[in-house]
Coordinates of C-alpha atoms and ligand atoms in Angstrom, one line a residue:
Chain A
M120 CA 22.9 12.0 21.9
S121 CA 23.7 9.0 19.8
Y122 CA 21.2 6.2 18.7
N123 CA 21.3 2.5 18.3
C124 CA 19.3 1.7 15.2
I125 CA 18.2 -1.7 14.0
V126 CA 17.2 -2.3 10.4
I127 CA 15.3 -5.3 9.2
V128 CA 16.2 -6.2 5.6
R129 CA 14.8 -8.8 3.2
E130 CA 15.9 -10.4 0.0
V131 CA 12.8 -10.6 -2.3
W132 CA 11.8 -11.7 -5.8
D133 CA 12.7 -9.0 -8.3
T134 CA 9.3 -8.2 -9.9
R135 CA 10.6 -5.4 -12.2
D136 CA 10.0 -5.9 -15.9
L137 CA 8.7 -9.4 -15.5
T138 CA 8.0 -11.0 -18.9
G139 CA 6.6 -14.4 -19.4
S140 CA 5.4 -16.7 -16.6
V141 CA 6.6 -16.5 -13.0
L142 CA 5.4 -20.0 -12.1
A143 CA 7.0 -23.3 -13.0
D144 CA 4.7 -26.2 -14.2
N145 CA 4.4 -27.5 -10.7
G146 CA 3.1 -24.1 -9.5
S147 CA 6.2 -23.0 -7.6
I148 CA 8.2 -19.9 -8.4
K149 CA 10.6 -20.5 -11.3
D150 CA 14.2 -21.1 -10.4
S151 CA 15.2 -18.5 -13.0
M152 CA 13.6 -15.7 -11.0
L153 CA 16.1 -13.2 -9.7
T154 CA 16.1 -11.6 -6.2
R155 CA 17.0 -8.2 -5.0
F156 CA 17.3 -6.0 -1.9
E157 CA 13.7 -5.1 -1.0
P158 CA 13.6 -1.4 -2.1
E159 CA 11.6 -0.1 0.9
D160 CA 14.1 -1.9 3.2
M161 CA 16.8 0.0 1.4
N162 CA 15.0 3.2 2.3
A163 CA 14.9 2.0 5.9
L164 CA 18.6 1.2 5.8
E165 CA 19.4 4.7 4.4
M166 CA 17.2 6.3 7.1
A167 CA 19.1 4.5 9.9
L168 CA 22.5 5.3 8.3
R169 CA 21.6 9.0 8.1
I170 CA 20.7 9.0 11.8
K171 CA 24.2 7.6 12.5
D172 CA 25.8 10.1 10.2
E173 CA 24.1 13.0 12.0
H174 CA 24.0 11.8 15.7
G175 CA 26.5 9.0 15.9
G176 CA 25.7 5.6 17.3
K177 CA 25.4 2.2 15.7
V178 CA 23.4 0.4 13.0
T179 CA 22.7 -3.3 13.2
A180 CA 20.9 -5.2 10.3
F181 CA 18.8 -8.3 10.9
S182 CA 17.5 -10.6 8.2
V183 CA 15.6 -13.9 8.3
G184 CA 16.8 -16.8 6.1
T185 CA 19.4 -19.4 5.3
P186 CA 23.0 -18.2 4.6
K187 CA 22.2 -18.2 0.9
Q188 CA 19.1 -16.1 1.3
V189 CA 20.7 -13.2 3.1
D190 CA 23.2 -11.7 0.7
V191 CA 21.4 -8.5 1.7
L192 CA 23.3 -8.6 5.0
R193 CA 26.6 -8.5 3.2
E194 CA 25.3 -5.6 1.1
C195 CA 24.4 -3.8 4.4
L196 CA 28.0 -4.1 5.5
Y197 CA 29.1 -2.6 2.2
R198 CA 26.9 0.3 2.8
G199 CA 28.2 1.1 6.2
V200 CA 26.2 -1.0 8.8
D201 CA 28.2 -1.8 11.9
E202 CA 26.9 -5.3 12.7
V203 CA 24.7 -7.9 11.0
V204 CA 22.7 -10.7 12.4
R205 CA 21.2 -13.6 10.4
V206 CA 18.1 -15.1 11.9
D207 CA 17.8 -18.8 10.9
A208 CA 14.4 -19.8 9.8
G209 CA 15.0 -23.5 9.6
A210 CA 14.2 -25.5 6.5
S211 CA 10.6 -24.4 5.7
S212 CA 9.6 -21.0 4.5
L213 CA 7.8 -19.1 7.3
G214 CA 4.9 -16.8 7.1
T215 CA 5.2 -13.1 8.1
Q216 CA 3.9 -13.7 11.6
A217 CA 6.4 -16.5 12.3
A218 CA 9.2 -14.5 10.9
A219 CA 8.3 -11.6 13.1
Q220 CA 8.4 -13.8 16.1
L221 CA 11.9 -15.0 15.3
L222 CA 13.0 -11.4 14.6
A223 CA 11.5 -10.2 17.9
D224 CA 13.3 -13.0 19.8
A225 CA 16.6 -12.1 18.1
I226 CA 16.2 -8.4 18.6
G227 CA 15.2 -8.9 22.3
K228 CA 18.5 -10.8 22.8
A229 CA 20.6 -8.2 21.1
G230 CA 20.6 -5.6 23.8
Q231 CA 19.5 -2.0 24.0
Y232 CA 18.1 -0.2 20.9
D233 CA 16.4 3.1 20.2
L234 CA 14.8 2.7 16.8
I235 CA 13.9 -0.1 14.4
C236 CA 13.4 0.7 10.7
V237 CA 11.9 -1.7 8.2
G238 CA 10.3 -1.3 4.8
V239 CA 6.6 -1.8 4.1
T240 CA 7.2 -3.9 1.0
V241 CA 4.8 -2.5 -1.4
A242 CA 6.8 -2.8 -4.6
D243 CA 6.2 -6.5 -5.1
G244 CA 2.5 -6.5 -4.1
E245 CA 3.3 -8.7 -1.1
S246 CA 2.6 -6.0 1.3
S247 CA 2.9 -7.8 4.5
M248 CA 3.3 -5.5 7.5
L249 CA 6.2 -7.3 9.1
G250 CA 7.1 -4.3 11.1
T251 CA 3.7 -4.1 12.8
H252 CA 4.0 -7.7 13.9
V253 CA 7.6 -7.2 15.2
A254 CA 6.5 -4.0 17.1
G255 CA 3.5 -5.8 18.6
K256 CA 5.7 -8.7 19.8
L257 CA 8.3 -6.3 21.3
G258 CA 5.6 -4.2 22.8
I259 CA 6.9 -0.9 21.4
E260 CA 5.1 1.9 19.5
Q261 CA 5.1 1.8 15.7
V262 CA 4.3 4.2 12.9
S263 CA 3.7 2.8 9.4
Y264 CA 4.1 4.3 5.9
V265 CA 6.8 6.7 7.2
D266 CA 8.4 8.6 4.2
A267 CA 10.8 10.6 6.3
I268 CA 11.9 11.2 9.9
E269 CA 11.1 14.8 10.8
E270 CA 12.9 14.9 14.1
I271 CA 14.6 12.6 16.5
G272 CA 15.6 13.5 20.0
E273 CA 14.6 13.7 23.7
G274 CA 13.4 10.2 23.7
R275 CA 11.0 10.7 20.8
V276 CA 10.8 10.4 17.1
V277 CA 8.5 12.2 14.7
G278 CA 7.7 10.3 11.5
K279 CA 6.1 11.8 8.4
R280 CA 3.4 9.3 7.5
G281 CA 2.1 9.1 3.9
I282 CA -1.7 8.7 4.0
E283 CA -4.5 9.1 1.4
M284 CA -4.3 12.7 0.0
G285 CA -1.4 13.9 2.1
Y286 CA 0.8 13.4 5.2
E287 CA 0.5 13.3 8.9
Y288 CA 3.2 13.8 11.5
I289 CA 3.2 11.2 14.3
E290 CA 5.3 11.5 17.5
A291 CA 6.2 8.3 19.2
P292 CA 8.3 7.6 22.2
L293 CA 11.6 5.7 21.8
P294 CA 12.2 2.9 21.4
A295 CA 9.9 2.8 18.4
L296 CA 9.5 1.0 15.1
L297 CA 9.1 2.8 11.8
S298 CA 7.7 0.9 8.8
V299 CA 9.3 2.9 6.0
G300 CA 7.3 3.7 2.8
V301 CA 8.2 4.7 -0.7
A302 CA 9.6 8.1 0.1
L303 CA 9.4 9.2 -3.5
V304 CA 8.8 12.8 -2.5
E305 CA 11.4 15.4 -1.8
D306 CA 14.8 13.8 -1.1
D307 CA 14.8 10.2 -2.5
P308 CA 16.7 8.1 0.0
R309 CA 16.8 5.1 -2.4
T310 CA 20.2 6.3 -3.8
P311 CA 22.7 3.8 -2.5
R312 CA 25.6 5.1 -0.6
S313 CA 28.9 4.5 -2.3
A314 CA 30.2 1.1 -1.3
K315 CA 33.6 2.0 0.1
A316 CA 36.2 -0.3 -1.5
M317 CA 38.0 -1.0 1.8
L318 CA 34.8 -1.9 3.5
K319 CA 33.9 -4.1 0.6
L320 CA 37.1 -6.1 0.9
K321 CA 36.6 -6.5 4.6
A322 CA 33.0 -7.5 4.3
K323 CA 33.7 -10.1 1.7
K324 CA 35.5 -12.1 4.3
A325 CA 33.2 -11.2 7.2
E326 CA 31.5 -14.0 9.0
I327 CA 27.8 -13.4 9.1
P328 CA 26.8 -14.3 12.7
S329 CA 23.5 -15.9 13.4
A330 CA 21.1 -15.3 16.2
D331 CA 20.4 -17.9 18.8
V332 CA 16.6 -18.5 18.2
D333 CA 14.6 -21.6 17.8
A334 CA 12.7 -21.7 14.4
S335 CA 11.1 -25.0 15.3
A336 CA 9.2 -23.2 18.1
V337 CA 7.3 -20.8 15.9
T338 CA 4.2 -21.5 13.7
S339 CA 2.3 -19.3 11.3
P340 CA -1.5 -19.3 11.4
V341 CA -1.5 -18.6 7.6
S342 CA -0.3 -20.8 4.8
I343 CA -0.2 -20.6 1.0
A344 CA -2.7 -23.0 -0.4
G345 CA -1.8 -22.4 -4.0
R346 CA -0.6 -20.1 -6.8
E347 CA -2.2 -19.5 -10.1
A348 CA -0.9 -17.7 -13.1
V349 CA -3.0 -14.7 -14.0
P350 CA -3.4 -14.5 -17.8
E351 CA -2.1 -11.4 -19.5
R352 CA -4.8 -8.9 -20.2
A353 CA -5.8 -9.0 -23.9
V354 CA -6.7 -5.6 -25.2
E355 CA -7.8 -5.1 -28.7
S356 CA -6.0 -2.0 -29.7
K357 CA -6.1 0.4 -32.6
D358 CA -3.4 2.7 -33.8
V359 CA -4.7 6.2 -34.5
A360 CA -2.5 8.5 -36.5
A361 CA -2.0 11.8 -34.6
E362 CA -2.4 13.9 -37.8
D363 CA -5.5 12.0 -39.2
E364 CA -8.5 14.0 -38.1
T365 CA -11.0 11.6 -39.7
A366 CA -9.5 8.8 -37.6
L367 CA -9.5 10.9 -34.5
K368 CA -13.1 11.9 -35.1
S369 CA -14.2 8.3 -35.5
M370 CA -12.3 7.3 -32.4
L371 CA -14.1 10.0 -30.4
D372 CA -17.5 8.9 -31.9
D373 CA -16.7 5.3 -30.9
V374 CA -15.8 6.0 -27.3
L375 CA -18.5 8.6 -26.7
K376 CA -21.2 6.5 -28.2
G377 CA -22.3 5.0 -25.0
E378 CA -22.3 8.4 -23.2
Chain B
M15 CA -21.5 -20.6 9.2
S16 CA -19.5 -17.4 9.0
N17 CA -19.9 -14.6 11.5
I18 CA -18.2 -11.6 10.1
L19 CA -17.2 -8.2 11.5
V20 CA -16.5 -5.3 9.2
Y21 CA -14.4 -2.4 10.5
A22 CA -16.2 0.7 9.4
E23 CA -13.6 3.4 8.7
I24 CA -15.3 6.8 9.1
E25 CA -13.7 10.1 8.2
D26 CA -15.5 13.5 8.4
G27 CA -18.8 11.7 9.1
V28 CA -18.6 9.5 6.0
V29 CA -18.0 5.8 5.9
H30 CA -15.1 4.9 3.6
D31 CA -16.3 3.4 0.3
V32 CA -14.0 0.3 0.7
S33 CA -15.5 -0.4 4.2
L34 CA -19.0 -0.4 2.4
Q35 CA -17.5 -2.8 -0.1
C36 CA -16.3 -5.0 2.7
L37 CA -19.8 -4.9 4.1
A38 CA -21.3 -5.9 0.8
K39 CA -18.8 -8.7 0.4
G40 CA -19.3 -9.8 4.0
R41 CA -23.1 -9.8 3.4
E42 CA -22.6 -12.1 0.4
I43 CA -20.6 -14.6 2.4
A44 CA -22.8 -14.5 5.4
D45 CA -25.9 -15.0 3.3
A46 CA -24.4 -18.0 1.6
S47 CA -23.5 -19.6 5.0
S48 CA -26.4 -18.4 7.1
G49 CA -24.0 -16.3 9.2
K50 CA -24.2 -12.7 10.2
V51 CA -22.4 -9.4 9.5
D52 CA -21.8 -6.8 12.1
C53 CA -19.9 -3.5 12.0
L54 CA -17.5 -1.9 14.4
A55 CA -16.9 1.9 14.2
V56 CA -14.2 3.6 16.3
G57 CA -13.6 7.3 16.5
S58 CA -15.2 10.5 17.6
G59 CA -18.3 12.1 16.1
I60 CA -19.0 8.9 14.2
R61 CA -22.4 7.9 15.6
A62 CA -24.7 9.1 12.8
A63 CA -22.6 7.6 10.1
A64 CA -22.3 4.3 12.0
E65 CA -26.1 4.2 12.5
G66 CA -26.5 4.4 8.8
L67 CA -24.7 1.1 8.3
G68 CA -27.8 -0.9 9.0
A69 CA -29.2 0.3 5.6
F70 CA -26.1 -1.2 4.0
G71 CA -26.7 -4.6 5.4
A72 CA -25.2 -4.7 8.9
E73 CA -27.2 -6.6 11.5
A74 CA -25.6 -5.0 14.6
V75 CA -23.4 -1.9 14.7
F76 CA -21.0 -1.3 17.6
V77 CA -19.9 2.2 18.2
A78 CA -16.7 2.9 20.2
E79 CA -16.8 6.7 20.6
D80 CA -14.4 8.8 22.6
A81 CA -12.9 12.3 22.1
K82 CA -9.4 10.8 22.4
L83 CA -10.1 8.7 19.3
E84 CA -10.6 11.7 17.0
Q85 CA -7.6 11.0 14.9
Y86 CA -6.3 7.6 14.0
L87 CA -3.3 6.2 15.9
T88 CA -2.3 2.6 16.0
S89 CA -2.1 1.9 19.8
P90 CA -5.4 3.3 21.0
F91 CA -7.4 1.9 18.0
K92 CA -5.7 -1.5 18.4
K93 CA -6.6 -1.5 22.1
V94 CA -10.3 -0.7 21.5
V95 CA -10.7 -3.2 18.6
S96 CA -8.9 -6.0 20.3
D97 CA -10.7 -5.4 23.6
F98 CA -13.9 -5.7 21.7
L99 CA -12.9 -8.9 20.0
K100 CA -11.9 -10.5 23.3
T101 CA -15.6 -10.5 24.3
N102 CA -17.2 -10.8 20.9
S103 CA -16.1 -13.6 18.7
Y104 CA -16.1 -13.6 14.9
D105 CA -14.8 -16.0 12.2
L106 CA -13.7 -13.3 9.9
I107 CA -12.8 -9.6 10.4
L108 CA -12.6 -7.4 7.4
F109 CA -10.7 -4.1 7.1
P110 CA -10.6 -1.8 4.1
A111 CA -7.1 -1.9 2.6
T112 CA -6.4 1.8 3.4
T113 CA -3.5 3.3 5.3
V114 CA -5.7 2.9 8.4
G115 CA -7.0 -0.6 7.7
D116 CA -3.6 -2.0 6.6
D117 CA -2.0 -0.5 9.8
L118 CA -4.7 -1.6 12.2
A119 CA -5.5 -5.1 10.8
P120 CA -2.0 -6.6 11.5
A121 CA -1.8 -4.8 14.9
V122 CA -5.1 -6.3 16.0
A123 CA -4.1 -9.7 14.7
E124 CA -0.8 -9.4 16.6
A125 CA -2.6 -8.4 19.8
L126 CA -5.0 -11.4 19.6
G127 CA -2.5 -13.9 18.1
V128 CA -4.7 -14.6 15.1
A129 CA -4.1 -14.9 11.3
C130 CA -3.8 -11.9 9.1
V131 CA -3.7 -11.5 5.3
L132 CA -3.5 -8.0 3.8
H133 CA -4.5 -6.6 0.4
C134 CA -6.9 -9.4 -0.7
D135 CA -8.5 -9.2 -4.1
G136 CA -10.7 -12.2 -3.6
L137 CA -12.5 -13.9 -0.7
A138 CA -14.4 -17.2 -1.1
G139 CA -15.1 -19.5 1.8
D140 CA -11.9 -19.6 3.8
A141 CA -9.7 -18.9 0.8
L142 CA -8.2 -15.4 0.6
T143 CA -6.6 -14.5 -2.7
R144 CA -4.2 -11.8 -3.5
L145 CA -2.4 -10.6 -6.7
E146 CA 1.4 -10.8 -6.4
F147 CA 4.4 -10.6 -8.7
D148 CA 3.4 -7.5 -10.7
R149 CA -0.2 -8.9 -10.9
K150 CA 1.1 -12.0 -12.7
V151 CA 0.3 -14.5 -9.9
S152 CA -2.8 -15.0 -7.8
T153 CA -1.8 -16.5 -4.5
T154 CA -4.4 -18.2 -2.3
Y155 CA -3.9 -18.1 1.5
K156 CA -5.7 -20.3 4.0
A157 CA -5.8 -19.5 7.7
E158 CA -6.7 -21.5 10.8
G159 CA -9.3 -20.1 13.1
C160 CA -10.3 -16.5 13.4
T161 CA -8.9 -14.6 10.4
I162 CA -8.3 -10.9 9.8
A163 CA -8.0 -9.6 6.3
S164 CA -7.8 -6.3 4.5
L165 CA -9.7 -6.1 1.2
K166 CA -8.8 -3.9 -1.7
D167 CA -10.9 -1.4 -3.5
G168 CA -13.0 -3.2 -6.1
I169 CA -13.7 -6.3 -3.9
A170 CA -17.4 -5.7 -4.3
V171 CA -19.8 -3.0 -5.3
A172 CA -21.1 -1.0 -2.3
G173 CA -24.8 -1.4 -2.7
A174 CA -27.3 1.4 -2.4
P175 CA -28.7 1.9 1.1
D176 CA -32.0 0.1 1.8
S177 CA -33.9 2.3 4.2
S178 CA -36.2 -0.6 5.2
R179 CA -33.2 -2.2 6.9
S180 CA -31.8 -1.1 10.1
A181 CA -29.2 -2.3 12.6
Q182 CA -29.2 -2.7 16.3
V183 CA -26.8 0.0 17.5
S184 CA -24.9 -0.4 20.7
D185 CA -22.1 1.5 22.5
V186 CA -18.8 -0.1 23.2
A187 CA -17.0 1.1 26.4
V188 CA -13.6 2.7 25.6
E189 CA -10.9 2.1 28.1
L190 CA -7.6 3.7 27.2
D191 CA -4.7 3.3 29.5
A192 CA -1.3 5.1 29.6
A193 CA 0.3 2.3 27.5
S194 CA -2.1 2.9 24.6
T195 CA -1.8 6.7 24.5
K196 CA 1.9 7.2 24.2
S197 CA 2.0 8.5 20.6
K198 CA 0.3 11.5 19.2
V199 CA -0.6 13.1 15.9
L200 CA 1.2 16.4 15.8
R201 CA -0.5 17.7 12.6
R202 CA -2.0 16.6 9.3
D203 CA -1.6 18.1 5.8
V204 CA -4.3 16.6 3.8
A205 CA -5.7 17.9 0.6
K206 CA -9.4 18.7 0.7
K207 CA -11.3 16.6 -1.8
T208 CA -12.4 18.8 -4.7
V209 CA -12.8 16.3 -7.4
N210 CA -14.9 13.2 -7.6
L211 CA -12.9 10.9 -9.8
K212 CA -14.6 7.7 -8.6
D213 CA -18.0 8.6 -10.1
A214 CA -16.6 10.2 -13.2
K215 CA -17.8 8.8 -16.6
I216 CA -14.9 10.3 -18.4
I217 CA -11.5 11.1 -17.1
V218 CA -8.8 13.1 -18.8
A219 CA -5.5 12.4 -17.0
G220 CA -2.2 14.1 -17.4
G221 CA 1.3 12.9 -16.6
A222 CA 4.8 14.3 -16.5
G223 CA 4.6 14.5 -20.3
V224 CA 2.3 17.5 -20.0
G225 CA 5.6 19.3 -19.2
T226 CA 4.5 22.4 -17.2
K227 CA 1.7 23.5 -14.8
E228 CA 0.6 26.0 -17.5
N229 CA 0.2 23.2 -20.1
F230 CA -2.5 21.7 -17.9
S231 CA -4.8 24.2 -19.6
L232 CA -4.7 21.8 -22.6
I233 CA -6.0 19.0 -20.3
E234 CA -8.6 21.3 -18.8
E235 CA -9.9 22.4 -22.2
L236 CA -10.4 18.8 -23.3
A237 CA -12.0 17.9 -20.0
D238 CA -14.4 20.8 -20.3
A239 CA -15.3 19.9 -23.8
L240 CA -16.1 16.4 -22.7
G241 CA -17.7 17.2 -19.3
A242 CA -14.9 15.1 -17.8
Q243 CA -12.9 15.1 -14.6
I244 CA -9.2 15.6 -14.4
G245 CA -6.8 12.9 -13.2
A246 CA -3.1 12.9 -12.7
T247 CA -0.1 10.7 -12.0
R248 CA 2.0 10.9 -8.8
A249 CA 4.7 12.6 -10.8
V250 CA 2.3 15.5 -11.5
V251 CA 1.2 15.7 -7.9
D252 CA 4.8 15.6 -6.6
A253 CA 5.7 18.4 -9.0
G254 CA 2.9 20.5 -7.5
W255 CA 1.0 20.9 -10.8
L256 CA -2.2 19.5 -9.3
P257 CA -3.3 18.7 -5.7
A258 CA -3.2 15.1 -4.4
D259 CA -6.9 14.5 -4.7
H260 CA -6.4 14.2 -8.5
Q261 CA -3.9 11.3 -8.2
I262 CA -4.9 8.0 -9.7
G263 CA -3.1 4.7 -8.8
Q264 CA -1.7 2.6 -6.0
T265 CA -1.4 5.5 -3.6
G266 CA -4.2 7.5 -5.1
V267 CA -7.7 6.5 -6.1
T268 CA -8.8 3.6 -8.2
V269 CA -11.1 4.6 -11.0
R270 CA -13.3 2.8 -13.5
P271 CA -14.7 5.4 -15.9
A272 CA -16.2 4.5 -19.3
V273 CA -13.5 6.5 -21.0
Y274 CA -9.9 7.2 -19.7
I275 CA -7.7 9.5 -21.8
A276 CA -4.1 9.2 -20.6
C277 CA -2.0 12.1 -21.8
G278 CA 1.8 12.0 -21.4
I279 CA 1.6 9.1 -19.0
S280 CA 4.2 6.4 -19.2
G281 CA 1.9 3.8 -17.5
A282 CA 4.0 2.6 -14.6
V283 CA 2.4 -0.3 -12.8
Q284 CA 1.6 1.9 -9.8
H285 CA -0.5 4.1 -12.1
R286 CA -2.0 1.3 -14.2
V287 CA -3.5 -0.5 -11.2
G288 CA -5.6 2.5 -10.5
M289 CA -7.2 2.8 -14.0
L290 CA -6.8 -0.5 -15.9
D291 CA -10.5 -1.4 -15.5
S292 CA -11.6 1.7 -17.4
G293 CA -14.0 0.9 -20.2
K294 CA -12.0 2.4 -23.1
I295 CA -8.5 3.7 -22.7
I296 CA -7.0 6.3 -25.1
A297 CA -3.3 6.9 -24.7
I298 CA -1.4 9.8 -26.2
N299 CA 2.3 9.5 -25.9
T300 CA 5.4 10.5 -27.9
D301 CA 7.2 7.2 -27.0
K302 CA 5.8 4.3 -29.0
N303 CA 7.2 1.9 -26.4
A304 CA 5.5 3.5 -23.4
P305 CA 3.9 0.7 -21.3
I306 CA 0.5 2.5 -21.3
F307 CA 0.1 1.5 -24.9
K308 CA 0.0 -2.2 -23.8
I309 CA -3.4 -1.6 -22.1
A310 CA -4.8 1.2 -24.4
H311 CA -7.7 0.5 -26.8
Y312 CA -6.6 3.5 -28.9
K313 CA -3.0 4.3 -29.3
I314 CA -2.0 7.8 -30.5
E315 CA 1.7 8.2 -30.9
G316 CA 2.3 11.9 -30.9
D317 CA 2.7 15.2 -29.0
L318 CA -0.1 15.9 -26.7
K319 CA 0.4 19.6 -27.3
E320 CA -0.8 19.0 -30.9
V321 CA -3.2 16.2 -30.4
L322 CA -5.3 17.7 -27.5
P323 CA -6.2 20.9 -29.3
K324 CA -7.2 18.8 -32.3
L325 CA -9.5 16.7 -30.2
V326 CA -11.1 19.8 -28.6
K327 CA -11.7 21.2 -32.1
L328 CA -13.3 18.0 -33.3
I329 CA -15.6 17.7 -30.3
K330 CA -16.7 21.3 -30.6
A331 CA -17.2 21.1 -34.4
Ligands
FAD79 C1 5.0 2.6 -3.9 C2 4.7 3.5 -5.1 C3 3.5 4.0 -5.2 C4 3.2 4.8 -6.3 N1 1.9 5.3 -6.5 C5 1.6 5.9 -7.6 C6 0.2 6.3 -7.9 O1 -0.7 6.1 -7.1 N2 -0.1 6.9 -9.0 C7 0.9 7.2 -10.0 O2 0.6 7.7 -11.0 N3 2.2 6.9 -9.7 C8 2.5 6.2 -8.6 N4 3.9 5.9 -8.4 C9 4.9 6.5 -9.3 C10 5.0 5.7 -10.6 O3 5.9 4.6 -10.3 C11 5.5 6.5 -11.7 O4 6.7 7.2 -11.3 C12 4.5 7.6 -12.2 O5 3.3 7.0 -12.4 C13 5.1 8.2 -13.4 O6 4.2 9.3 -13.8 P1 4.2 9.8 -15.3 O7 3.7 8.7 -16.2 O8 3.4 11.0 -15.3 O9 5.7 10.2 -15.7 P2 6.8 9.5 -16.6 O10 6.9 8.1 -16.2 O11 7.9 10.4 -16.6 O12 6.1 9.5 -18.0 C14 5.9 10.7 -18.8 C15 5.5 10.2 -20.2 O13 5.1 11.3 -21.0 C16 5.6 11.1 -22.3 N5 5.7 12.4 -23.0 C17 6.6 13.3 -22.8 N6 6.4 14.4 -23.5 C18 5.2 14.2 -24.2 C19 4.4 14.9 -25.1 N7 4.8 16.2 -25.4 N8 3.3 14.4 -25.6 C20 2.9 13.1 -25.2 N9 3.7 12.4 -24.4 C21 4.8 12.9 -23.8 C22 6.8 10.3 -22.2 O14 7.1 9.5 -23.3 C23 6.5 9.4 -21.0 O15 6.0 8.2 -21.4 C24 4.2 5.1 -7.3 C25 5.4 4.6 -7.1 C26 5.7 3.8 -6.0 C27 7.1 3.3 -5.9
AMP80 N1 -0.3 -13.2 6.8 C1 0.3 -12.6 5.8 N2 -0.1 -11.4 5.4 C2 0.5 -10.8 4.3 N3 1.5 -11.4 3.7 C3 1.9 -12.6 4.0 C4 1.3 -13.3 5.1 N4 2.0 -14.4 5.2 C5 2.9 -14.5 4.2 N5 2.9 -13.3 3.5 C6 3.7 -13.0 2.3 O1 3.8 -14.1 1.5 C7 5.1 -14.3 1.0 C8 5.5 -15.7 1.1 O2 5.7 -16.0 2.5 P1 6.5 -17.2 3.0 O3 5.4 -18.1 3.6 O4 7.4 -16.7 4.1 O5 7.2 -17.8 1.9 C9 6.0 -13.3 1.7 O6 6.5 -12.3 0.9 C10 5.1 -12.7 2.8 O7 5.3 -11.3 2.8

């Protein structure tokens, strides 16, 4: 039994090792900020590709944005995805719910599918549950914080869902949507697959097709009213030499005073 | 006027602390705007815990109880909550930012076609704020109409129960159809809670730098000498050196002890967010560039295998 999988991928701000301010004087995000492939989306992509490796089928990647904002789709092609679809969001930036509507419209037009995988986006703190909104709009079952697929077959998928203090195993009928978590445990799917040179060459020239959806028809009930820089935490810190017992003793006395 | 509904997450007969914090925050906003705060509890065997919510400030408590709701699943819970909201209207609906709340909040928002903002650190009037970009930016969201939000641990202090207050408790009819019962929980592997890190005054936490499971005896000895609880990073839990209930950080617990002693912990942001509000932070690390030193009040550059026994000796002296 082969599966048609869809992955939703996003290009996001790279929040690793940020130094200095993120905001420009006018309160917008600085032009110098870099972007990257959303790491949890990368997990989702890897999950879908592994299903294809094992069972056959097809993987299609969807992303919302202008042609400039969806380099991630080209990267998907490098990594072995069969087809990519760009979903045009029009001029303005959309909220999560509006983006979900456009994605659901585009996916609805793309034909039969068995599984949709998308990351939960925790890494940058903007933990919007895009997947939940897409699943709701498509009217399919969804499981969130999935760290691994335990089983897929017979019209069902079993996801290993990371929860507080452990895991739970959820069985959902296909088609289903999985919001993929961090998957740090066991086998880390974040390792990218080797970008095959041939594929790379082909993909460089590949046209990125866009879906026929109407961005002007969607609205988001939420908008960003403002952004403010959060000042760096100032900690008064003391070096204590590891060998200096007097210093260690006085440190202990200081911190335990209040106890 | 703000009429607020708080989703009371109840597990093993106990209301989740962050739900109580949502209730305290909701109370604050409702009092300032002469509105009201109600609670909705969904599950099985939750009635006693739900009734207790009156003492925490809820005016009315709605209980949706059904044996089929014993374990959390998106679809049936979404159905129950959104059915309830179709006949009961609120301006603001607050969920705890847990793996249940963050899953259910957008699902309900989707079902009702209303606004949803997750992981808020602040709530004032109709402005919802959230830390983004590695905690460097605070973004304010505004929503139109009924708004659903999930609030993070630390949003408010869950007050002590006031037994002179009580809520009007009513049952909510649960109607689950075939469409909302398609998925199932096959099994759960969840660690039993054996430590109470949240209430600990002193925490001695170990990271991958402890090196081996056996070396954790060094952490234990210091914790014993101080009457402290033992915390850990995810690296330690993943390695199987300590059970998951010891994990501190983004996917573990958030703690605010008076004293936090970080031993062999690099200080990754996902760990820092769970402990950076500690009163005094002592960090022991062999790497002088470890990020944990940026937030430590006392920096000890050295090998924990040598430093920890010294500290134990000094405390016992
Ligand atoms: C979405 C997500 C959620 C996460 N949630 C959490 C979470 O809730 N909690 C959490 O902790 N992590 C979490 N992590 C993982 C986190 O990113 C780090 O990987 C983890 O915190 C690192 O643990 P550590 O500091 O123990 O290990 P390391 O980063 O390996 O650090 C070990 C440190 O020990 C020092 N050291 C080595 N030997 C010695 C010695 N003899 N004496 C003294 N020091 C020594 C080293 O210099 C080093 O700094 C999460 C990650 C992701 C992506
Ligand atoms: N309702 C929402 N809940 C959570 N996150 C949101 C919401 N709306 C927008 N975001 C996030 O805010 C960021 C900016 O969104 P945008 O409006 O598309 O530029 C994105 O990363 C979204 O994930």
